[in-house]
Short mmCIF file of C-alpha atoms and ligand atoms in Angstrom, two decimals:
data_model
loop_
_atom_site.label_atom_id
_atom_site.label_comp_id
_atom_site.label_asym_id
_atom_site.label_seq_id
_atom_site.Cartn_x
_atom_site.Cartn_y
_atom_site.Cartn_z
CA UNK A 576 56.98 -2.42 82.48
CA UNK A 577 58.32 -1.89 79.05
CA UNK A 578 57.84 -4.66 76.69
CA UNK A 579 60.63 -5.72 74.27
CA UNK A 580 60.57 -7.20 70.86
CA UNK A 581 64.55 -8.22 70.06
CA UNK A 582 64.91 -9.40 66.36
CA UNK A 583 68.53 -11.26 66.01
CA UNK A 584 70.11 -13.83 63.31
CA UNK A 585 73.17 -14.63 65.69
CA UNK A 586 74.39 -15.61 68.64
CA UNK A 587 71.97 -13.48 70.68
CA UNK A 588 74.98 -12.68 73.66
CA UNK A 589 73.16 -9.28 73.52
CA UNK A 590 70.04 -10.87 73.92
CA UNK A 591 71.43 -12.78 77.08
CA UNK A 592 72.48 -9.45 78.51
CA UNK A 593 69.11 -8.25 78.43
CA UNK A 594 67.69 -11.54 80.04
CA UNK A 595 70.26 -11.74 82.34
CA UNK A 596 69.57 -7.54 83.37
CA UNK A 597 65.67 -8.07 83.97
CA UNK A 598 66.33 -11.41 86.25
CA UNK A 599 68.71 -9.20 88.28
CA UNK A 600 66.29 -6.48 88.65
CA UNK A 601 68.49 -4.25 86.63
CA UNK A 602 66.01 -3.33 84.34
CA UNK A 603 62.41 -3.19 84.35
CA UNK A 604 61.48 -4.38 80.67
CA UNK A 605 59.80 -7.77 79.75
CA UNK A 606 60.71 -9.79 76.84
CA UNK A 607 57.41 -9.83 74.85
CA UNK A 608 59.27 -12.54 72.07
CA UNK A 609 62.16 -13.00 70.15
CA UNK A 610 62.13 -12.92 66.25
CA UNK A 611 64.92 -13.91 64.12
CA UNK A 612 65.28 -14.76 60.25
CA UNK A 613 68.22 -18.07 61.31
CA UNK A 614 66.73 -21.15 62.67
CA UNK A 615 70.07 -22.13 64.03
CA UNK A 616 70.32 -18.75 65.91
CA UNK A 617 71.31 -18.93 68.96
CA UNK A 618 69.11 -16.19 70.24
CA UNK A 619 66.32 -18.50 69.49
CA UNK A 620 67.64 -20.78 71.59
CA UNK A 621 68.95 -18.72 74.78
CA UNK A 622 65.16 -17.55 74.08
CA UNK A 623 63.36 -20.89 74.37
CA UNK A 624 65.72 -21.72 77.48
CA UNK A 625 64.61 -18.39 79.71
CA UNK A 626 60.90 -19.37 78.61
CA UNK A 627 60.64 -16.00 76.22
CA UNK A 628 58.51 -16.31 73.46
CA UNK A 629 60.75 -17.46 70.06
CA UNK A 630 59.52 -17.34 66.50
CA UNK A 631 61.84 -18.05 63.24
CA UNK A 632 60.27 -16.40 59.94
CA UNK A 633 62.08 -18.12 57.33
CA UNK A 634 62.76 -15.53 54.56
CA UNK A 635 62.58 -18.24 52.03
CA UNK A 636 58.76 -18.66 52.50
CA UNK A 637 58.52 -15.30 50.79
CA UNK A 638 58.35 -13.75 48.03
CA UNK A 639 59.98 -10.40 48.66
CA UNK A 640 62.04 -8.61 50.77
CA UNK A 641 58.54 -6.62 51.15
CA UNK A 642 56.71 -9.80 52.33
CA UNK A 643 58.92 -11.56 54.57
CA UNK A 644 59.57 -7.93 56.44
CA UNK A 645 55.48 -7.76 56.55
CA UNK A 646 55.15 -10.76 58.46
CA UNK A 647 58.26 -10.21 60.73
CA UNK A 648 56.42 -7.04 61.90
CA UNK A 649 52.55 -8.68 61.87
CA UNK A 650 54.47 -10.87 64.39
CA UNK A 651 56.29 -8.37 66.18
CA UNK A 652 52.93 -6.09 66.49
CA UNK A 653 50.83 -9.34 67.66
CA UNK A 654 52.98 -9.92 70.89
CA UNK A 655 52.63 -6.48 72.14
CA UNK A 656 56.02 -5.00 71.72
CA UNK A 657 56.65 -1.59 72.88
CA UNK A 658 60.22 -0.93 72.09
CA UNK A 659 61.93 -3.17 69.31
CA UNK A 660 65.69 -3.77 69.94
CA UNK A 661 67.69 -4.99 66.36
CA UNK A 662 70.61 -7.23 68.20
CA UNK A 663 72.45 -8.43 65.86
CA UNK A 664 70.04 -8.70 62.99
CA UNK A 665 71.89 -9.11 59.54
CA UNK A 666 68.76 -8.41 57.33
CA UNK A 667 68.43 -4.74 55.62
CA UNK A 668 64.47 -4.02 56.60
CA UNK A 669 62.39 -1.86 54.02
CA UNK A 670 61.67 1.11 54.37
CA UNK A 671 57.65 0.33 54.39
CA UNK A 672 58.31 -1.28 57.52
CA UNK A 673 60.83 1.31 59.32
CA UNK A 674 59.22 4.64 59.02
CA UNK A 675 56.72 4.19 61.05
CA UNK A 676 58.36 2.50 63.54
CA UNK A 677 61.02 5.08 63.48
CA UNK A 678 60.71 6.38 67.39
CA UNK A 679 60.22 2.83 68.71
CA UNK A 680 63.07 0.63 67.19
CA UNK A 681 66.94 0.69 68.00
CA UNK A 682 69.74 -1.16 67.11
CA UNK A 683 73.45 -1.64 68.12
CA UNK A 684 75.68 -1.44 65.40
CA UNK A 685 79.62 -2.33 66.61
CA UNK A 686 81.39 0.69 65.28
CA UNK A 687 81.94 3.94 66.27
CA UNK A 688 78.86 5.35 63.47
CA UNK A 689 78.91 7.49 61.14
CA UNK A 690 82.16 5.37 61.08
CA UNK A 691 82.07 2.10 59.29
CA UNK A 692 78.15 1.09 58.55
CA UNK A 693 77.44 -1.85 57.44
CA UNK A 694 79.54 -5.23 57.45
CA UNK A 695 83.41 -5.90 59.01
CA UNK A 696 83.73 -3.28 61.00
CA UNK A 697 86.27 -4.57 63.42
CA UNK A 698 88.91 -4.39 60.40
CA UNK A 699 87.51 -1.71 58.75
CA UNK A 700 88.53 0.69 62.23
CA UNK A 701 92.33 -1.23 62.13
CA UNK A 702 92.61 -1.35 58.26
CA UNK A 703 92.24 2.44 59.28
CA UNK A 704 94.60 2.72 61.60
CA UNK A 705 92.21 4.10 64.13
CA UNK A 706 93.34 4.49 67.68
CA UNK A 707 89.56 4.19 68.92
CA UNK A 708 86.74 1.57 68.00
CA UNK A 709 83.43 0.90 70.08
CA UNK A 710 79.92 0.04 69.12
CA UNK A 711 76.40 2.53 68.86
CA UNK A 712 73.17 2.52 69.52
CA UNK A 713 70.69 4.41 67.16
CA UNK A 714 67.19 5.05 66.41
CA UNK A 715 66.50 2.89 63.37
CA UNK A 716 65.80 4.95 60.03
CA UNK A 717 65.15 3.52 56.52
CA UNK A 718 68.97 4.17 55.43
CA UNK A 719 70.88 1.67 56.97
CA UNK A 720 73.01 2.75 60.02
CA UNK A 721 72.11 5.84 59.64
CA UNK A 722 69.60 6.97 62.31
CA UNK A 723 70.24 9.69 64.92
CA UNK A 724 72.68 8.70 67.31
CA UNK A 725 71.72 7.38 70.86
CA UNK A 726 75.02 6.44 73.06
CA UNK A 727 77.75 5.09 72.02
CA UNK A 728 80.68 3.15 74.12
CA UNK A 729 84.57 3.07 73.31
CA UNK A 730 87.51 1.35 73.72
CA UNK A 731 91.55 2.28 72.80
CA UNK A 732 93.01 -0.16 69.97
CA UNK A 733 95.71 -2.16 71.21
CA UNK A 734 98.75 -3.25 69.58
CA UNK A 735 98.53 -6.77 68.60
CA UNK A 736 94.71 -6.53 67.65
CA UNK A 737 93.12 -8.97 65.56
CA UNK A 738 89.69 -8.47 64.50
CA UNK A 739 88.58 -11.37 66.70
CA UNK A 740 90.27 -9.86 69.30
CA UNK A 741 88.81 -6.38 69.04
CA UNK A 742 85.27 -7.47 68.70
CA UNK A 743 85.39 -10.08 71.75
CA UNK A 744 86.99 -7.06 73.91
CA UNK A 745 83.81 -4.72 72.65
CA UNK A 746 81.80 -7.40 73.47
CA UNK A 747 80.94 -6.61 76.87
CA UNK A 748 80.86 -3.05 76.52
CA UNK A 749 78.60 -3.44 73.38
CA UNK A 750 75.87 -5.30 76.75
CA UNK A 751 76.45 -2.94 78.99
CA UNK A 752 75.56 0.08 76.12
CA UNK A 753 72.41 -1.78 75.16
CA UNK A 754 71.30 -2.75 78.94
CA UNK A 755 72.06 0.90 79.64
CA UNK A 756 70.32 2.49 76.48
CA UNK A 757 66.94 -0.39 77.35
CA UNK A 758 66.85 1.04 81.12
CA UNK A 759 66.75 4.77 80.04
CA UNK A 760 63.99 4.54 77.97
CA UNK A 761 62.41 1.99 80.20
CA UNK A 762 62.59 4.96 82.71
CA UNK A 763 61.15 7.65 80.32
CA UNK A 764 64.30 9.45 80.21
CA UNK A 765 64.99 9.36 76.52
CA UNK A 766 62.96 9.56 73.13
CA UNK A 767 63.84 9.81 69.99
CA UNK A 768 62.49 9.76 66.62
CA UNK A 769 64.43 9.92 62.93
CA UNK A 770 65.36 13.60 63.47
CA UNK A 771 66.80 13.82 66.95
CA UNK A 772 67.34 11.96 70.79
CA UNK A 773 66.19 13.81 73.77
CA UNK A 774 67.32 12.89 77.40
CA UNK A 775 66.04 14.42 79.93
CA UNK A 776 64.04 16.53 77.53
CA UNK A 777 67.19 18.19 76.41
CA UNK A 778 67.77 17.75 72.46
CA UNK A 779 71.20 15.48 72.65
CA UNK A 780 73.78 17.17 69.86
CA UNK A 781 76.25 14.16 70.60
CA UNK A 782 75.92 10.61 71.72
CA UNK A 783 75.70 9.72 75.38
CA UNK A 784 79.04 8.17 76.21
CA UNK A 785 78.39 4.66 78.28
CA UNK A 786 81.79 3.36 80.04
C1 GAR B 1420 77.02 -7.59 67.85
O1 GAR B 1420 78.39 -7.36 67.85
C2 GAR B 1420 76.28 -6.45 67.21
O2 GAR B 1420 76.86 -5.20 67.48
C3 GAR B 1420 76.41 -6.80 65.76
O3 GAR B 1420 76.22 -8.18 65.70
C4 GAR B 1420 76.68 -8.76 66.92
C5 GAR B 1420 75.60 -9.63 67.49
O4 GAR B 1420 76.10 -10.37 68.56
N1 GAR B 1420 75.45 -6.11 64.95
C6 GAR B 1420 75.65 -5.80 63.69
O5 GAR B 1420 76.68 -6.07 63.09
C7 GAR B 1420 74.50 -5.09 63.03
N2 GAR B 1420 74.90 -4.55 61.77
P1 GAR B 1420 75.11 -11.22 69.45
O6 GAR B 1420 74.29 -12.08 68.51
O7 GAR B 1420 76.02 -12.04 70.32
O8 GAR B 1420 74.27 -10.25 70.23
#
């Protein structure tokens, strides 16, 4: 069974998806703990309530961006995480701590990368006047959003679209991406390090699309 570190600051909804996919059977993946730099989080708390292992790191007990991300990963490494899933975590990690994690951490990002890295995304794609928006998964490098591309899910822009209204209808595709992405590599069918993804030991040249 693969064993999951998730590091979130927010609400942790794709947290719950992953809860909610092991209890079902869906995917066969234990939460090893859940880290987050927000005592408030949410994810904390959805933690605490399904009995996973929950630890806050307050980045104000540290020095440096260099220390704090030291001890988030001395914590991570302690609980025996295989795979590390970023949901939703707002902090930029150093590099120190990235590369040589670099085949063993993902993160969901809600744009359509190399679109829009980085913050406000949702108006970013209509400021744009994009027709299509969606969310990715990639393997985590030390530039930020940047890692090879894993799958990536998308949705048509409606007329009338706020940016609340686009990012609650991603929502639930953004779940069913990371579920999907968790359960492939939980089955051994894809790998990836900061050069490339392979599924089903064929090099992937675009993202796998996830409906
Ligand atoms: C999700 O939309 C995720 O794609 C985004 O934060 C939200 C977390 O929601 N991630 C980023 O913006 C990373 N740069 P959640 O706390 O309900 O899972």
């Amino acid at each position: 069974m693969l064993k999951l570190a998730v590091l979130a600051s927010g609400r942790g909804s794709n947290l719950q998806a992953l809860i909610d996919a092991i209890r079902m059977g869906e995917l066969d993946a234990g939460i090893a703990g859940v880290f987050s730099d927000k005592a408030a989080s949410g994810a904390l708390a959805i933690a605490r309530g399904a009995g996973v292992a929950a630890m806050h790191i307050d980045p104000k007990a540290y020095a440096s961006r260099a220390a704090f991300d030291a001890a988030l990963f001395a914590a991570v490494d302690a609980s025996g995480a295989e795979l590390i899933v970023c949901a939703g975590f707002m902090r930029i990690l150093s590099p120190e701590v990235v590369a040589p994690r670099t085949s063993r951490m993902i993160n969901i990002h809600p744009s359509l990368l190399p679109k829009y890295p980085g913050l406000h995304t949702h108006q970013r794609a209509l400021d744009a006047g994009d027709r299509e928006h969606g969310a990715s998964v990639h393997a985590v490098i030390p530039a930020l959003d940047a890692g090879p591309l894993i799958a990536q899910t998308r949705i048509a822009i409606e007329p009338g679209d706020s940016p609340e209204r686009l990012a609650a209808r991603l929502l639930p595709r953004e779940h069913r991406l990371l579920v999907q992405v968790v359960r492939w590599i939980a089955e051994g069918r894809l790998r990836f390090d900061a050069q490339a993804v392979h599924f089903d030991e064929r090099r992937l040249s675009e993202p796998l699309r996830v409906g």
